[in-house]
PDB file of C-alpha atoms and ligand atoms in Angstrom:
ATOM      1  CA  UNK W  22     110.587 124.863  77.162  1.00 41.00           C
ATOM      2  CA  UNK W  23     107.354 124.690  75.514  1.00 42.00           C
ATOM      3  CA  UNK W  24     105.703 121.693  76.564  1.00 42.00           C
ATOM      4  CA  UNK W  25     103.050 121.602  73.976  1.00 41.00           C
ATOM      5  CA  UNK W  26     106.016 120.405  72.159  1.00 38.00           C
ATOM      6  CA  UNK W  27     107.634 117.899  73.918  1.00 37.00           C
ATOM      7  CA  UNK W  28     105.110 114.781  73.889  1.00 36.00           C
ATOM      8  CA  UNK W  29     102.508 116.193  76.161  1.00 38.00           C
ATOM      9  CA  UNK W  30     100.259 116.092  73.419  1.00 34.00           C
ATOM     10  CA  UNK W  31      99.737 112.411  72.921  1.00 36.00           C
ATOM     11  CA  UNK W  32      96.634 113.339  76.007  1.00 37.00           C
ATOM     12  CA  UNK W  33      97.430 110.026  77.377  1.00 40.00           C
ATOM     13  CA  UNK W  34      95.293 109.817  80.840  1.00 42.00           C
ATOM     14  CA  UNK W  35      97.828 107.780  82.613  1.00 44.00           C
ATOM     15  CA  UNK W  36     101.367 108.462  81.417  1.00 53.00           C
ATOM     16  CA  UNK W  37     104.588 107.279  83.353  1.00 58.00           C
ATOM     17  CA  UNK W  38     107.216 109.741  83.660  1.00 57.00           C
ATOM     18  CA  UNK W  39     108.516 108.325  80.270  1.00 53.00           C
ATOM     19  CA  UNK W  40     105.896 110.599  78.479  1.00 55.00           C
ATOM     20  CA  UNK W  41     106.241 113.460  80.041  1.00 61.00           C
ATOM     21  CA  UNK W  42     109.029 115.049  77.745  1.00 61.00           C
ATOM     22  CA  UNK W  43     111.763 116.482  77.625  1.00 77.00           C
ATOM     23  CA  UNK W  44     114.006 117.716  80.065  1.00 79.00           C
ATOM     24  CA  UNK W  45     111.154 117.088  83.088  1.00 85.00           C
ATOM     25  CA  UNK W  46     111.073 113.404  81.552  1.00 88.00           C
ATOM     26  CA  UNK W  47     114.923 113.346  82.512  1.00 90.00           C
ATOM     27  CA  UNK W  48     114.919 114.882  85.737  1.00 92.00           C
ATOM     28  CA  UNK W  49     111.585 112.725  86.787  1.00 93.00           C
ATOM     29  CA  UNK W  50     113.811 108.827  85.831  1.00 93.00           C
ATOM     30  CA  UNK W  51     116.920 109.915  86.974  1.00 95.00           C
ATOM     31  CA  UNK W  52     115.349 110.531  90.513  1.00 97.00           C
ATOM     32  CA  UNK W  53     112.825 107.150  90.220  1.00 95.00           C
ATOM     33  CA  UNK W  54     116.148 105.638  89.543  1.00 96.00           C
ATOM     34  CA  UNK W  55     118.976 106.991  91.922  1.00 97.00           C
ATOM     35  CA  UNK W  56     116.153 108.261  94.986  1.00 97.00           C
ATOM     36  CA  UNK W  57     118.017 110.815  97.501  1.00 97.00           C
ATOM     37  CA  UNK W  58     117.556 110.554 100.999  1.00 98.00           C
ATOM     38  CA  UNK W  59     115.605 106.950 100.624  1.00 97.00           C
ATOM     39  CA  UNK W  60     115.666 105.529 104.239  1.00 97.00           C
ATOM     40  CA  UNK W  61     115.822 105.714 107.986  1.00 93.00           C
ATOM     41  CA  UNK W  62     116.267 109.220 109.322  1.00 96.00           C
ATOM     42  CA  UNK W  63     118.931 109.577 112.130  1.00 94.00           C
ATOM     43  CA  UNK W  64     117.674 110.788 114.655  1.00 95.00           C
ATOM     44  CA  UNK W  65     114.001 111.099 113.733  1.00 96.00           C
ATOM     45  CA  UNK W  66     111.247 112.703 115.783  1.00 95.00           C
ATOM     46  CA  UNK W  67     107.990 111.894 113.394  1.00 96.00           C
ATOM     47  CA  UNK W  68     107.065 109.936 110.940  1.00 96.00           C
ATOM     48  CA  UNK W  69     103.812 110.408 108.660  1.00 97.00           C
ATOM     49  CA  UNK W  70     102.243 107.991 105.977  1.00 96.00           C
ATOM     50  CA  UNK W  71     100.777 108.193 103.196  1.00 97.00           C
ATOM     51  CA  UNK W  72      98.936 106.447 100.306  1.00 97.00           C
ATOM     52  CA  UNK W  73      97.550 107.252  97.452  1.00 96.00           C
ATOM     53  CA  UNK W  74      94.987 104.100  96.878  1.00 95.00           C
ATOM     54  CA  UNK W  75      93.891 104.801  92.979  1.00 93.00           C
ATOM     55  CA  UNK W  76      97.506 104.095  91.822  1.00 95.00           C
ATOM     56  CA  UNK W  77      99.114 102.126  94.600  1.00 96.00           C
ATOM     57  CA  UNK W  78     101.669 104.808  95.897  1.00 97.00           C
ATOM     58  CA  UNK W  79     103.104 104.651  99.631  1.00 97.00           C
ATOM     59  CA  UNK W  80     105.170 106.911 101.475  1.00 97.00           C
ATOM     60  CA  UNK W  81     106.466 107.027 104.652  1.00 97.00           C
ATOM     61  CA  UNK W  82     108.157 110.806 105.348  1.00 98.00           C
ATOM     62  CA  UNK W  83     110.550 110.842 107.933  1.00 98.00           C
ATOM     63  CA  UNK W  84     111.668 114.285 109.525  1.00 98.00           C
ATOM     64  CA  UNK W  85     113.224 116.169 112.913  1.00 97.00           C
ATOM     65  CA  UNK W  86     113.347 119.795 113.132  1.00 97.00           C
ATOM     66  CA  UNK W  87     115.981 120.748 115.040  1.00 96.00           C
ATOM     67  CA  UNK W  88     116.035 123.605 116.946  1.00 92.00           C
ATOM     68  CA  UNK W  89     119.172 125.319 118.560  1.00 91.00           C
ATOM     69  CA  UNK W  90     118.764 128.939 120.744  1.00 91.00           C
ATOM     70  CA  UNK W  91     119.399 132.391 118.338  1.00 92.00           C
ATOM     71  CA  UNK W  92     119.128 130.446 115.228  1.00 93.00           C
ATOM     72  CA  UNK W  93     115.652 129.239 113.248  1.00 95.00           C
ATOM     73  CA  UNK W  94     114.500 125.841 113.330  1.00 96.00           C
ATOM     74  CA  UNK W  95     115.960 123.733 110.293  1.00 97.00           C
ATOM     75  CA  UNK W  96     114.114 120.921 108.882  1.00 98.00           C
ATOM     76  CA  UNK W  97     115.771 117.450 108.427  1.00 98.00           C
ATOM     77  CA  UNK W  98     113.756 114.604 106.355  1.00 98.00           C
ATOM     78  CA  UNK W  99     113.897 110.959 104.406  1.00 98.00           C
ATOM     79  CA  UNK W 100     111.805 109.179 102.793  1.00 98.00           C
ATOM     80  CA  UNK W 101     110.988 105.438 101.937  1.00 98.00           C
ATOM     81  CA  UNK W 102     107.852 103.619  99.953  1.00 97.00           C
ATOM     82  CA  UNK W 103     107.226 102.160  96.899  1.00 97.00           C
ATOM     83  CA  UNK W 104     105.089 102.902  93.934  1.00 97.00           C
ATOM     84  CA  UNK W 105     104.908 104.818  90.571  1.00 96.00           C
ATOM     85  CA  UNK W 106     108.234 106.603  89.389  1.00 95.00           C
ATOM     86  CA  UNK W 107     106.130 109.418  89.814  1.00 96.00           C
ATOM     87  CA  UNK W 108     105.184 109.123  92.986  1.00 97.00           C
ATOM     88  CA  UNK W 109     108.912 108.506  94.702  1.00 98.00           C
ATOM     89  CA  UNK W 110     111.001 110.577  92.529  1.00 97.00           C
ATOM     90  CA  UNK W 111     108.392 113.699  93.750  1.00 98.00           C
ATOM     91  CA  UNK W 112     109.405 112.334  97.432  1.00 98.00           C
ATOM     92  CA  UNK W 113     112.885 112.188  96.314  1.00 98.00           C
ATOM     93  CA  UNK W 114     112.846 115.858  94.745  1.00 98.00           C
ATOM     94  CA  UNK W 115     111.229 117.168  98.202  1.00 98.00           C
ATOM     95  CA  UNK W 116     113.618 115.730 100.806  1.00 98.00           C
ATOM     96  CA  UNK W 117     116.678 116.746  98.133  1.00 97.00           C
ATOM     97  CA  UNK W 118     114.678 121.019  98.418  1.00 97.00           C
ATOM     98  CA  UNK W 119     113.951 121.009 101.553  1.00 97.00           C
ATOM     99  CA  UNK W 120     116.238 118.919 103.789  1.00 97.00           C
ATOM    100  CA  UNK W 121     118.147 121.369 105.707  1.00 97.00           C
ATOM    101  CA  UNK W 122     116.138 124.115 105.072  1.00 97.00           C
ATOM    102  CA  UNK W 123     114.613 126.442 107.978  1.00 97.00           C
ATOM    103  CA  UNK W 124     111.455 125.759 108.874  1.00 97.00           C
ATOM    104  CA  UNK W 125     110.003 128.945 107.052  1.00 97.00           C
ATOM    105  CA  UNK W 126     112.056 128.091 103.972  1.00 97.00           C
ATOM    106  CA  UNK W 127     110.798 124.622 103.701  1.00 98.00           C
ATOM    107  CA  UNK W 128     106.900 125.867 104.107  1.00 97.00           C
ATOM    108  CA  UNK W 129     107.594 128.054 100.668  1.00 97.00           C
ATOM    109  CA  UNK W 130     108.944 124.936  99.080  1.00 97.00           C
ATOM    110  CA  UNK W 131     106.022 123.075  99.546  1.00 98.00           C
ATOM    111  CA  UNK W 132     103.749 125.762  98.629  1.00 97.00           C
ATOM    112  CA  UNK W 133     105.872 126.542  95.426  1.00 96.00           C
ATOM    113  CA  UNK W 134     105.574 122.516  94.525  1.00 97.00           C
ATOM    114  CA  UNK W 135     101.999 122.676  95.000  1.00 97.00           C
ATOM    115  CA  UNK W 136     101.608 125.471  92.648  1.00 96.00           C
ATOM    116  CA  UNK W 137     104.029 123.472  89.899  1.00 95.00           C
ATOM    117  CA  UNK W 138     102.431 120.202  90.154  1.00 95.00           C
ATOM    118  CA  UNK W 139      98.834 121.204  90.393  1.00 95.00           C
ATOM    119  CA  UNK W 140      99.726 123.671  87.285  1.00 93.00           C
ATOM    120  CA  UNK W 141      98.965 127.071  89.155  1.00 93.00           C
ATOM    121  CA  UNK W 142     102.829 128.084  88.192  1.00 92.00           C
ATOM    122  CA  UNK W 143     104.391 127.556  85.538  1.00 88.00           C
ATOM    123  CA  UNK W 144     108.355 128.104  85.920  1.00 84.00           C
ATOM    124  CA  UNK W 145     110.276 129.658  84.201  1.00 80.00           C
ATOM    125  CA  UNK W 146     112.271 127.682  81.140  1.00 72.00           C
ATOM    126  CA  UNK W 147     115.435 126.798  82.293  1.00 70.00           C
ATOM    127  CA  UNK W 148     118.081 123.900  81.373  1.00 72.00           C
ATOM    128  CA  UNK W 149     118.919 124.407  85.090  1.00 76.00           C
ATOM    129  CA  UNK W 150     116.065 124.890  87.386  1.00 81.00           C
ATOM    130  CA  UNK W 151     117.015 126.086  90.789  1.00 86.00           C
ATOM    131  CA  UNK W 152     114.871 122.950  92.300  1.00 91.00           C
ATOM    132  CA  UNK W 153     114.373 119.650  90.609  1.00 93.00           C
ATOM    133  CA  UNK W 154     110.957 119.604  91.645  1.00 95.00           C
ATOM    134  CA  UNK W 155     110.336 122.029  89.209  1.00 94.00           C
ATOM    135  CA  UNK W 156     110.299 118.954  86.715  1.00 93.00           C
ATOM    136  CA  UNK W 157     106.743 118.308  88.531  1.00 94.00           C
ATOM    137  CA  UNK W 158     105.091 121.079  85.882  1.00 92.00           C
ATOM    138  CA  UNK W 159     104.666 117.929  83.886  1.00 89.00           C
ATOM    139  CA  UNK W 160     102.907 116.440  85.501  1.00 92.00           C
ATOM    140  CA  UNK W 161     100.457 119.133  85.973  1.00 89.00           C
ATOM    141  CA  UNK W 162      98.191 118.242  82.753  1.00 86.00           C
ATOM    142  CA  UNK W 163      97.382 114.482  84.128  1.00 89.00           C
ATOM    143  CA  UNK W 164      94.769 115.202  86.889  1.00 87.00           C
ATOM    144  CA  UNK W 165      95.429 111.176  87.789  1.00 88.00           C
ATOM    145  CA  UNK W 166      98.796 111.776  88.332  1.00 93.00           C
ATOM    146  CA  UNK W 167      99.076 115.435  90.478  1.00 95.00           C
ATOM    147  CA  UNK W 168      97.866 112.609  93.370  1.00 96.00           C
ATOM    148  CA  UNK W 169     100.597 110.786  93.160  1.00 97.00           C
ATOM    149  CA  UNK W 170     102.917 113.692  92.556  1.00 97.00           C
ATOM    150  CA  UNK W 171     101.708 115.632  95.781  1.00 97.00           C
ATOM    151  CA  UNK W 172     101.734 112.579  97.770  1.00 98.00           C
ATOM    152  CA  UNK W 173     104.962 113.275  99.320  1.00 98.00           C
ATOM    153  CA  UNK W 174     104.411 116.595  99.598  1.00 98.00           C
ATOM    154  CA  UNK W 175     101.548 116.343 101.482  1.00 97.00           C
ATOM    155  CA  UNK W 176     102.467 114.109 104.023  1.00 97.00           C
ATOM    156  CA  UNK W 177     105.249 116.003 104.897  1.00 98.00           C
ATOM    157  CA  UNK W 178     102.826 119.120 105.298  1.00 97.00           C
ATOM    158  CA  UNK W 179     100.556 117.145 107.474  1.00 97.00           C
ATOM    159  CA  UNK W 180     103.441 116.098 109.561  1.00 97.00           C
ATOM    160  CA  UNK W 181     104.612 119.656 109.564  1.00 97.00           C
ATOM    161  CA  UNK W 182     101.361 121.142 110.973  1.00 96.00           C
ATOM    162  CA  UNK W 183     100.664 118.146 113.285  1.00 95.00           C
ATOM    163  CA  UNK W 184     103.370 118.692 115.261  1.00 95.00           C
ATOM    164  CA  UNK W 185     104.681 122.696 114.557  1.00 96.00           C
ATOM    165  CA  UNK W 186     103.457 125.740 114.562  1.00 95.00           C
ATOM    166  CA  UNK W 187     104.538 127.725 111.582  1.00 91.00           C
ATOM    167  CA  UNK W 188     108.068 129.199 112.681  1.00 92.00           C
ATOM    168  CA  UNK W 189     109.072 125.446 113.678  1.00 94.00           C
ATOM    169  CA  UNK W 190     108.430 125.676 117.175  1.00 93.00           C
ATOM    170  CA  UNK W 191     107.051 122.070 118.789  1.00 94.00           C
ATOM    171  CA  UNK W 192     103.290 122.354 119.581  1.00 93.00           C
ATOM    172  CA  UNK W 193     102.409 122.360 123.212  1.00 73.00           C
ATOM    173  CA  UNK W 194      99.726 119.741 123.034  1.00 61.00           C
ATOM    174  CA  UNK W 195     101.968 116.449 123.781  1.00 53.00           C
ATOM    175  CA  UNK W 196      98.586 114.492 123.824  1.00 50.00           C
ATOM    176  CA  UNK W 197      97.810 115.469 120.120  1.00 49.00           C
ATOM    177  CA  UNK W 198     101.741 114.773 119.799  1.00 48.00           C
ATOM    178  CA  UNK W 199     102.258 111.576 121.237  1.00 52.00           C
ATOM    179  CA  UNK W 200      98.551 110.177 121.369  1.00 51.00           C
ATOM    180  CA  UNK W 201      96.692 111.102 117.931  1.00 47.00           C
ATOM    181  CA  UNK W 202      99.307 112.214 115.541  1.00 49.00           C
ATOM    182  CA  UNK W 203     100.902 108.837 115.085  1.00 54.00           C
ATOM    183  CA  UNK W 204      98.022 107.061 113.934  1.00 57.00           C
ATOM    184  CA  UNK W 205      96.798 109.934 111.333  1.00 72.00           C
ATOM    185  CA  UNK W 206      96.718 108.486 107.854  1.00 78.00           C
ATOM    186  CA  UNK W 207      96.977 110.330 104.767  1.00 82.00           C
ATOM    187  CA  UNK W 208      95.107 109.194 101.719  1.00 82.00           C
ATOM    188  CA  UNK W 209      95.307 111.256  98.696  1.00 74.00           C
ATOM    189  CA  UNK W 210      92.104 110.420  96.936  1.00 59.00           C
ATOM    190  CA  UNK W 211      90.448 113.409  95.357  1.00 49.00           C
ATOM    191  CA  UNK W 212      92.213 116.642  94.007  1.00 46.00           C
ATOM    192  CA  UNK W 213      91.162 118.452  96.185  1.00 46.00           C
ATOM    193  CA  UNK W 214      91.564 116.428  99.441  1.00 40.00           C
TER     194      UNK W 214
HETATM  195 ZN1   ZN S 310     101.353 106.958  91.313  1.00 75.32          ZN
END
């Protein structure tokens, strides 16, 4: 899909997900509107917020990583906040990729969602993208909104490295587990934060 084509060039600075075009435009609404995996996590080990203050945005990412002898650790997550369509369909597309996932599996899937929604890949055209998230390449040419659409993303990363090393095993440090962690806030305000 060439996206030139399909309304991105109106250059609005702040467009909803209704002008992002196209197939993405779809996939974007339909998960504003019917959000997977909104809610309580049962049982749920950490919790990590995050805000994004220059459009309102608020997540809370839920997750466990379970871990069971000869097998890799498997990540398990929800979600729940409020705020642009944007913003919680992007938490909605990452707990529908990566819940489930091992550990290792769900570190590539944030990495590959950071490359789509801050525009450093572009996938491939496809009426059926492997991952929804994909639909975040839309996003990619509206600087303002890459905050909102990594929001999610990066509070589950922060979580993730708070509390695991990177094969999904807990972190020895129970003080920086129980103590610090817990109040750590995310705010997304710059690009590059
Ligand atoms: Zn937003």
């Amino acid at each position: 899909m060439n996206l030139s084509n399909q309304g991105l060039t109106s250059m609005k600075s702040n467009p909803d997900a209704d002008s992002l075009g196209g197939l993405y435009q779809e996939i974007i609404v339909e998960h504003s509107r019917r959000p997977r995996h909104k809610g309580p996590l049962s049982p749920c080990q950490f919790c990590q917020e995050g805000k994004n203050p220059l459009c309102g945005d608020e997540v809370n990412v839920f997750a466990r990583v379970e871990q069971h002898a000869g097998a890799p650790a498997r990540v398990f997550v929800s979600f729940d906040g409020h705020g642009c369509s944007i913003s919680q369909a992007s938490a909605s597309m990452m707990c529908d990729a990566v819940n489930g996932q091992t550990f290792e599996d769900a570190l590539s899937c944030l990495d590959k969602a950071e490359d789509i929604y801050s525009g450093t890949l572009v996938p491939a055209d496809s009426e059926d993208p492997e991952h929804d998230f994909e639909a975040l390449a839309g996003v990619a040419k509206f600087p303002v909104r890459i905050k909102c659409a990594a929001l999610a993303w990066k509070s589950l990363e922060l979580l993730l490295s708070t509390h695991f090393d990177e094969h999904g095993k807990p972190l020895q440090s129970t003080t920086a587990a129980t103590e610090a962690a817990p109040k750590r806030k995310l705010k997304i305000i710059t690009h590059e934060s």
